[in-house]
Amino acid sequence: MTIVAGTKLGRYEIRSKIGEGGMGEVYRAHDEKLHRDVAIKVLPSTLTQDPDRLRRFEQEAQAAGALNHPNILAVHDVGIHEGSPYLVAELLEGEELREQLNDGALPSRKAIDYAQQIAQGLAAAHEKGIIHRDLKPENLFVTTGGRVKILDFGLAKLRPQRNEVMSSEIATQKQITNPGTVMGTVGYMSPEQVRGHDADHRSDIFSFGSILYEMLSGQRAFRRETMAETMTAILKEDPPELNETNAKINPQLEKIINRCLEKRPEQRFHSAHDLGFALEALSTPSGSQATALVLPSITEGQNGKVKAAIFSNVRVAWTAAIVLLLALLAALPFVIAYLRRAPVEVRAIRSFILPPEKSSFDFGRNGANITVSPDGRRLAFVAAIADGRNLLWVRSLDALSARPLAGTEGASFPFWSPDSRFLGFFAGGKLKKIDAAGEPPLTLCSAGEGRGGTWNHDGVIVFAPQQLGALYRVSESGGASTPVTKVLETTVGGSHRWPYFLPDGQHFLYLGGRGSTSETTAIYVASLESQESKLLLHANSKAEYAQGHLLFLRDGTLMAQPFDAKRLEATADAFSIAEQIQTPAGLTMGGIFSVSENGVLAYQTGAAIGGSQLTWFDRSGKPLSVLGDLALYSNLRLSPDGKRLTVNITDPQTGLSDIWLYEVARGLKTRFTFDPSEERGAVWSPDGSRIVFASNRKGNFDLYQKATSVVGSEELLLESNANKFASSFSPDGRFLLHSTADPKAKLDLWVLPLEGDRKPFPYLTTEFAETAGQFSPNGRWIAYSSDESGRNEIYVAPFPSPVGKRQISTAGGSAPKWRGDGKEIFYRAAENKLMAVEVNGEGASLEVGAVWALFEARPGGPGNVYDVTADGQRFLVNTALEQKAPSAPITLVINWTADLKR
């Protein structure tokens, strides 16, 4: 839309058209109120078709207008004319930097001058939180007086991103001489922009480096024949050395450019201020130098004159020395005063980090936790998005918001690589890693229920693959995992978790124990070279090491203990540094805190998780009633007649879990197990007279049996060196299906005959993890969950031979349950949806019908979180409470050790 001369846009009268481009047309206009000429840029009317983009245009134009800096185009006003938004700015006289570059390289002195001005403008904008995102010679204007102005600051954000970026770039290209050669914006993109990731201020620094390279060399840093080749060069190649194009380039200047053009943002200049200082140093003398006294050369025939010259120079030297001495004596009081001046005090700086928009920090459940990168520049954490799914988030500490990492659904317990580039995490029964810049995650190995990991500089990852058992090691590139610790059958040997490498990369800390109290758990140190461990101190949380201290929790208080990492021993008593750290009950969590090598500490305060509620729902997800009070529930199972319930309840004081019985009709509960150990996974016999459960009272989890009358002793059914968990009785009561964890951290399905010699035999033993096996009501089939496809899915196989299995879930699944008549199977799918599948297992083969979603559950604890009545009409769900009050923020402390010296 061309606007004719004389048209008025508010108080501005159009005089003439100056130019046009992909982002609109530019006009010379007169401000009738202030009696000055201005430039008006009219943007495409398509902006008004998207209310969100129009709102962002107004906000960003206002933000750009708030910038008052000599190296940034001044924005005076914004408005809308006939549906098209426009921007009013100062009118400049001069030319674009591109016009100068068309003639080749600039003199070094001029290039450095321009670069310093651009850096100053960038620094001013970045301080206001405004990022250009489209810095290029076309957006840099050199006035007739030699001042550089950055144009379109804040407006580059309006350009479509991710999937729209290609068409946008094409629209802003200028006409080029050789068809197919990429010009304009593409050649100045940062690697993160090429990948379609969010770009921060360091993206502008990369673009700046490309421009400075071109000013000095006369050539584009990443010019290729096609757009795709240019983008590939930005991602993977370095530009030619400057000395190949201009031998007079200062080597220090080339170092500055190379640092700007680092592929990884964290390796560039941290800010435009730092960049400006580096450029300024190039044009500032390095310091005063003493002038040497040089004697004239002696030539024949000048002996007399030589003596006079020597005498004269000696006299000058003595005079200069006396003057220098007097100057030093005069300056001595000032030197002494300077040396006595009090040193600058370094203080700890505290701030808060709020949860992402429409989310909350709920670090007490489902493996959500926090971790600070080793370089102290980024924080990673697990938080749920609006639909309840857990995702891994990363926030740069110099940014205003966090961003989720795609492909990390169900993530838990993240940990950083030593170079702060990658994150390890657990999801879907696997240990995975992901580039923090946002590349797709890679699976490293199996890890059924991961409980923490750590990563050394040699590429070794030590991790806890299960809630119970030893720690394992695996290469950062993936492969087979092998044990690095040995679980002892003692009161402090049931579980090893929360490993943390010490600085030497060979020794690591970990938490070992059977319960959740400091009497039954302790911090140990072990080595990659030996499975032997050394007890350091009793504690009931993870431990991390930084700056000569071990950090751990004691009764909710964050403690620091001076520690010699070479001798592997404490050097003084522990002392508190923060109180009321959130400490959910049980060994599941290691405490909500993390510390970096360079003094950045993050933690969350608050009380322990308050519990969950057992809630009845109908098939549509409508809440019907609740059972019992709030408690730390897990692993619930209805009796065959639906009148009673077994459920684990964790004691928040001791952290130990016992099995309780509920009378469903009256809501009364009685304690079923009393041993001072951990009991889990109760399974009802078909007639409801017995319950089989797992207990680790002898070290490993073994299977025990007890009558439901609560009278009589417990019978040991199965004891071995592996952890075992009961999952289902056959309908005739002759067989007990259970999961067994082998030394490789896999879970296999085994069958224990309850008659005869009671010798267990394998049902499914594969390289994958098979769990939650359930006999069908007619005893002919077993439904179970397996991760053989890369994620957990539900399968059904015949019994006693699993040959001819069928997959019945369609998009992931766990925790299968049969309807009482065997005509439906229920399971949990992605996003915590409860699903139903029609099945018919009466014939020679299993017939599978329709699959549909019933409702979304909000699980409030670990283990088996739901059960269903025999008629398939009501569901009892261990439900998380809605968080009505805002979650506590993360507390961030910079230089936390500074408080130790005060």
PDB file of C-alpha atoms in Angstrom, residues 486-646:
ATOM      1  CA  LYS A 486      28.158 -53.394  46.047  1.00  0.00           C
ATOM      2  CA  VAL A 487      25.018 -53.525  48.166  1.00  0.00           C
ATOM      3  CA  LEU A 488      25.692 -55.155  51.518  1.00  0.00           C
ATOM      4  CA  GLU A 489      23.055 -57.180  53.311  1.00  0.00           C
ATOM      5  CA  THR A 490      23.236 -55.013  56.415  1.00  0.00           C
ATOM      6  CA  THR A 491      21.062 -52.408  58.007  1.00  0.00           C
ATOM      7  CA  VAL A 492      22.638 -49.725  55.811  1.00  0.00           C
ATOM      8  CA  GLY A 493      22.944 -51.523  52.501  1.00  0.00           C
ATOM      9  CA  GLY A 494      19.603 -51.736  50.709  1.00  0.00           C
ATOM     10  CA  SER A 495      19.744 -48.755  48.394  1.00  0.00           C
ATOM     11  CA  HIS A 496      22.463 -46.684  46.726  1.00  0.00           C
ATOM     12  CA  ARG A 497      21.380 -43.441  45.064  1.00  0.00           C
ATOM     13  CA  TRP A 498      22.149 -39.756  44.398  1.00  0.00           C
ATOM     14  CA  PRO A 499      25.765 -40.190  43.200  1.00  0.00           C
ATOM     15  CA  TYR A 500      27.908 -37.044  42.871  1.00  0.00           C
ATOM     16  CA  PHE A 501      31.438 -36.925  41.426  1.00  0.00           C
ATOM     17  CA  LEU A 502      34.175 -35.224  43.384  1.00  0.00           C
ATOM     18  CA  PRO A 503      36.620 -32.955  41.482  1.00  0.00           C
ATOM     19  CA  ASP A 504      39.069 -35.768  40.642  1.00  0.00           C
ATOM     20  CA  GLY A 505      36.400 -37.471  38.521  1.00  0.00           C
ATOM     21  CA  GLN A 506      37.199 -40.861  40.081  1.00  0.00           C
ATOM     22  CA  HIS A 507      35.612 -40.677  43.512  1.00  0.00           C
ATOM     23  CA  PHE A 508      31.933 -40.038  44.015  1.00  0.00           C
ATOM     24  CA  LEU A 509      29.532 -39.521  46.887  1.00  0.00           C
ATOM     25  CA  TYR A 510      26.266 -41.396  47.280  1.00  0.00           C
ATOM     26  CA  LEU A 511      23.465 -42.007  49.766  1.00  0.00           C
ATOM     27  CA  GLY A 512      23.138 -45.558  51.037  1.00  0.00           C
ATOM     28  CA  GLY A 513      20.566 -47.091  53.350  1.00  0.00           C
ATOM     29  CA  ARG A 514      17.289 -48.898  53.843  1.00  0.00           C
ATOM     30  CA  GLY A 515      14.971 -46.299  55.331  1.00  0.00           C
ATOM     31  CA  SER A 516      14.782 -42.522  55.385  1.00  0.00           C
ATOM     32  CA  THR A 517      16.271 -41.559  58.723  1.00  0.00           C
ATOM     33  CA  SER A 518      19.821 -40.549  59.559  1.00  0.00           C
ATOM     34  CA  GLU A 519      20.049 -43.673  61.726  1.00  0.00           C
ATOM     35  CA  THR A 520      19.491 -45.974  58.751  1.00  0.00           C
ATOM     36  CA  THR A 521      21.065 -43.970  55.915  1.00  0.00           C
ATOM     37  CA  ALA A 522      24.494 -42.422  55.391  1.00  0.00           C
ATOM     38  CA  ILE A 523      26.682 -40.591  52.894  1.00  0.00           C
ATOM     39  CA  TYR A 524      29.461 -42.756  51.452  1.00  0.00           C
ATOM     40  CA  VAL A 525      32.365 -42.126  49.102  1.00  0.00           C
ATOM     41  CA  ALA A 526      33.373 -44.727  46.515  1.00  0.00           C
ATOM     42  CA  SER A 527      35.660 -44.968  43.488  1.00  0.00           C
ATOM     43  CA  LEU A 528      35.364 -46.109  39.888  1.00  0.00           C
ATOM     44  CA  GLU A 529      38.365 -48.346  40.533  1.00  0.00           C
ATOM     45  CA  SER A 530      36.853 -50.330  43.409  1.00  0.00           C
ATOM     46  CA  GLN A 531      33.448 -51.349  44.741  1.00  0.00           C
ATOM     47  CA  GLU A 532      34.586 -50.617  48.280  1.00  0.00           C
ATOM     48  CA  SER A 533      32.942 -47.669  50.010  1.00  0.00           C
ATOM     49  CA  LYS A 534      33.847 -45.432  52.931  1.00  0.00           C
ATOM     50  CA  LEU A 535      31.239 -44.040  55.304  1.00  0.00           C
ATOM     51  CA  LEU A 536      31.569 -40.259  55.677  1.00  0.00           C
ATOM     52  CA  LEU A 537      28.598 -39.189  57.783  1.00  0.00           C
ATOM     53  CA  HIS A 538      25.065 -40.166  58.712  1.00  0.00           C
ATOM     54  CA  ALA A 539      22.432 -38.171  56.828  1.00  0.00           C
ATOM     55  CA  ASN A 540      19.070 -38.692  55.144  1.00  0.00           C
ATOM     56  CA  SER A 541      19.599 -36.718  51.948  1.00  0.00           C
ATOM     57  CA  LYS A 542      21.904 -36.514  48.968  1.00  0.00           C
ATOM     58  CA  ALA A 543      25.256 -34.753  49.312  1.00  0.00           C
ATOM     59  CA  GLU A 544      27.000 -32.434  46.866  1.00  0.00           C
ATOM     60  CA  TYR A 545      30.506 -30.975  46.946  1.00  0.00           C
ATOM     61  CA  ALA A 546      31.596 -27.435  46.099  1.00  0.00           C
ATOM     62  CA  GLN A 547      34.392 -25.096  47.136  1.00  0.00           C
ATOM     63  CA  GLY A 548      35.780 -27.298  49.893  1.00  0.00           C
ATOM     64  CA  HIS A 549      32.439 -28.208  51.482  1.00  0.00           C
ATOM     65  CA  LEU A 550      29.971 -31.076  51.509  1.00  0.00           C
ATOM     66  CA  LEU A 551      26.384 -29.871  51.354  1.00  0.00           C
ATOM     67  CA  PHE A 552      23.604 -32.093  52.722  1.00  0.00           C
ATOM     68  CA  LEU A 553      20.371 -31.911  54.711  1.00  0.00           C
ATOM     69  CA  ARG A 554      19.859 -32.570  58.378  1.00  0.00           C
ATOM     70  CA  ASP A 555      16.234 -32.384  59.546  1.00  0.00           C
ATOM     71  CA  GLY A 556      15.362 -29.965  56.778  1.00  0.00           C
ATOM     72  CA  THR A 557      18.366 -27.714  57.369  1.00  0.00           C
ATOM     73  CA  LEU A 558      20.978 -27.319  54.637  1.00  0.00           C
ATOM     74  CA  MET A 559      24.362 -28.051  56.169  1.00  0.00           C
ATOM     75  CA  ALA A 560      27.894 -27.369  54.932  1.00  0.00           C
ATOM     76  CA  GLN A 561      30.805 -29.400  56.229  1.00  0.00           C
ATOM     77  CA  PRO A 562      34.431 -28.515  55.411  1.00  0.00           C
ATOM     78  CA  PHE A 563      35.828 -31.459  53.470  1.00  0.00           C
ATOM     79  CA  ASP A 564      39.221 -32.387  52.053  1.00  0.00           C
ATOM     80  CA  ALA A 565      38.406 -33.886  48.656  1.00  0.00           C
ATOM     81  CA  LYS A 566      41.902 -35.360  48.288  1.00  0.00           C
ATOM     82  CA  ARG A 567      42.120 -37.077  51.676  1.00  0.00           C
ATOM     83  CA  LEU A 568      38.376 -37.856  51.573  1.00  0.00           C
ATOM     84  CA  GLU A 569      37.671 -36.723  55.100  1.00  0.00           C
ATOM     85  CA  ALA A 570      35.926 -33.917  56.946  1.00  0.00           C
ATOM     86  CA  THR A 571      38.170 -31.206  58.352  1.00  0.00           C
ATOM     87  CA  ALA A 572      35.714 -29.446  60.697  1.00  0.00           C
ATOM     88  CA  ASP A 573      32.196 -29.662  62.069  1.00  0.00           C
ATOM     89  CA  ALA A 574      29.180 -29.039  59.859  1.00  0.00           C
ATOM     90  CA  PHE A 575      27.219 -25.778  60.157  1.00  0.00           C
ATOM     91  CA  SER A 576      23.869 -24.606  58.795  1.00  0.00           C
ATOM     92  CA  ILE A 577      23.534 -22.297  55.784  1.00  0.00           C
ATOM     93  CA  ALA A 578      19.759 -22.388  55.097  1.00  0.00           C
ATOM     94  CA  GLU A 579      16.700 -23.647  56.935  1.00  0.00           C
ATOM     95  CA  GLN A 580      13.398 -25.268  56.063  1.00  0.00           C
ATOM     96  CA  ILE A 581      14.606 -26.791  52.811  1.00  0.00           C
ATOM     97  CA  GLN A 582      11.802 -28.756  51.210  1.00  0.00           C
ATOM     98  CA  THR A 583      12.348 -32.384  52.117  1.00  0.00           C
ATOM     99  CA  PRO A 584       9.624 -34.773  50.970  1.00  0.00           C
ATOM    100  CA  ALA A 585       9.364 -37.844  53.123  1.00  0.00           C
ATOM    101  CA  GLY A 586      11.028 -41.038  52.040  1.00  0.00           C
ATOM    102  CA  LEU A 587      14.180 -41.835  50.122  1.00  0.00           C
ATOM    103  CA  THR A 588      12.559 -40.954  46.795  1.00  0.00           C
ATOM    104  CA  MET A 589      13.888 -37.401  46.941  1.00  0.00           C
ATOM    105  CA  GLY A 590      17.334 -36.320  47.936  1.00  0.00           C
ATOM    106  CA  GLY A 591      16.457 -32.782  49.012  1.00  0.00           C
ATOM    107  CA  ILE A 592      15.625 -29.770  46.859  1.00  0.00           C
ATOM    108  CA  PHE A 593      19.016 -28.085  46.527  1.00  0.00           C
ATOM    109  CA  SER A 594      21.917 -27.902  44.084  1.00  0.00           C
ATOM    110  CA  VAL A 595      25.284 -26.142  44.007  1.00  0.00           C
ATOM    111  CA  SER A 596      27.778 -25.313  41.249  1.00  0.00           C
ATOM    112  CA  GLU A 597      31.553 -25.465  41.301  1.00  0.00           C
ATOM    113  CA  ASN A 598      31.847 -21.677  41.256  1.00  0.00           C
ATOM    114  CA  GLY A 599      29.556 -20.733  44.114  1.00  0.00           C
ATOM    115  CA  VAL A 600      25.988 -20.671  42.797  1.00  0.00           C
ATOM    116  CA  LEU A 601      23.514 -22.304  45.175  1.00  0.00           C
ATOM    117  CA  ALA A 602      19.826 -23.014  44.486  1.00  0.00           C
ATOM    118  CA  TYR A 603      17.250 -24.456  46.842  1.00  0.00           C
ATOM    119  CA  GLN A 604      13.541 -24.416  47.614  1.00  0.00           C
ATOM    120  CA  THR A 605      12.128 -23.873  51.046  1.00  0.00           C
ATOM    121  CA  GLY A 606       8.861 -25.241  52.377  1.00  0.00           C
ATOM    122  CA  ALA A 607       7.340 -28.079  54.309  1.00  0.00           C
ATOM    123  CA  ALA A 608       7.410 -31.721  53.303  1.00  0.00           C
ATOM    124  CA  ILE A 609       4.805 -32.935  50.870  1.00  0.00           C
ATOM    125  CA  GLY A 610       1.504 -33.036  52.718  1.00  0.00           C
ATOM    126  CA  GLY A 611       0.138 -36.187  51.164  1.00  0.00           C
ATOM    127  CA  SER A 612      -2.478 -37.294  48.665  1.00  0.00           C
ATOM    128  CA  GLN A 613      -6.131 -38.347  48.757  1.00  0.00           C
ATOM    129  CA  LEU A 614      -7.735 -41.675  47.824  1.00  0.00           C
ATOM    130  CA  THR A 615     -10.599 -40.618  45.544  1.00  0.00           C
ATOM    131  CA  TRP A 616     -13.387 -42.565  43.835  1.00  0.00           C
ATOM    132  CA  PHE A 617     -14.228 -41.650  40.207  1.00  0.00           C
ATOM    133  CA  ASP A 618     -16.776 -42.956  37.713  1.00  0.00           C
ATOM    134  CA  ARG A 619     -15.813 -43.874  34.147  1.00  0.00           C
ATOM    135  CA  SER A 620     -16.225 -40.290  32.981  1.00  0.00           C
ATOM    136  CA  GLY A 621     -13.814 -38.986  35.619  1.00  0.00           C
ATOM    137  CA  LYS A 622     -16.488 -37.472  37.858  1.00  0.00           C
ATOM    138  CA  PRO A 623     -15.364 -37.519  41.526  1.00  0.00           C
ATOM    139  CA  LEU A 624     -17.739 -39.570  43.654  1.00  0.00           C
ATOM    140  CA  SER A 625     -16.241 -39.659  47.157  1.00  0.00           C
ATOM    141  CA  VAL A 626     -12.991 -39.922  49.090  1.00  0.00           C
ATOM    142  CA  LEU A 627     -11.625 -42.698  51.234  1.00  0.00           C
ATOM    143  CA  GLY A 628      -9.740 -41.892  54.445  1.00  0.00           C
ATOM    144  CA  ASP A 629      -7.715 -38.828  55.262  1.00  0.00           C
ATOM    145  CA  LEU A 630      -4.732 -37.206  53.595  1.00  0.00           C
ATOM    146  CA  ALA A 631      -1.588 -39.324  53.860  1.00  0.00           C
ATOM    147  CA  LEU A 632       1.543 -40.343  51.987  1.00  0.00           C
ATOM    148  CA  TYR A 633      -0.157 -43.142  50.035  1.00  0.00           C
ATOM    149  CA  SER A 634       1.284 -45.506  47.427  1.00  0.00           C
ATOM    150  CA  ASN A 635       0.655 -48.939  45.893  1.00  0.00           C
ATOM    151  CA  LEU A 636      -3.073 -49.392  46.419  1.00  0.00           C
ATOM    152  CA  ARG A 637      -4.898 -52.667  45.642  1.00  0.00           C
ATOM    153  CA  LEU A 638      -8.588 -53.585  46.091  1.00  0.00           C
ATOM    154  CA  SER A 639      -9.536 -57.008  47.449  1.00  0.00           C
ATOM    155  CA  PRO A 640     -11.272 -59.439  45.029  1.00  0.00           C
ATOM    156  CA  ASP A 641     -14.692 -58.629  46.533  1.00  0.00           C
ATOM    157  CA  GLY A 642     -13.964 -54.878  46.520  1.00  0.00           C
ATOM    158  CA  LYS A 643     -14.719 -54.506  50.231  1.00  0.00           C
ATOM    159  CA  ARG A 644     -11.172 -53.920  51.443  1.00  0.00           C
ATOM    160  CA  LEU A 645      -8.061 -52.155  50.279  1.00  0.00           C
ATOM    161  CA  THR A 646      -4.365 -52.558  50.879  1.00  0.00           C
TER     162      THR A 646
END
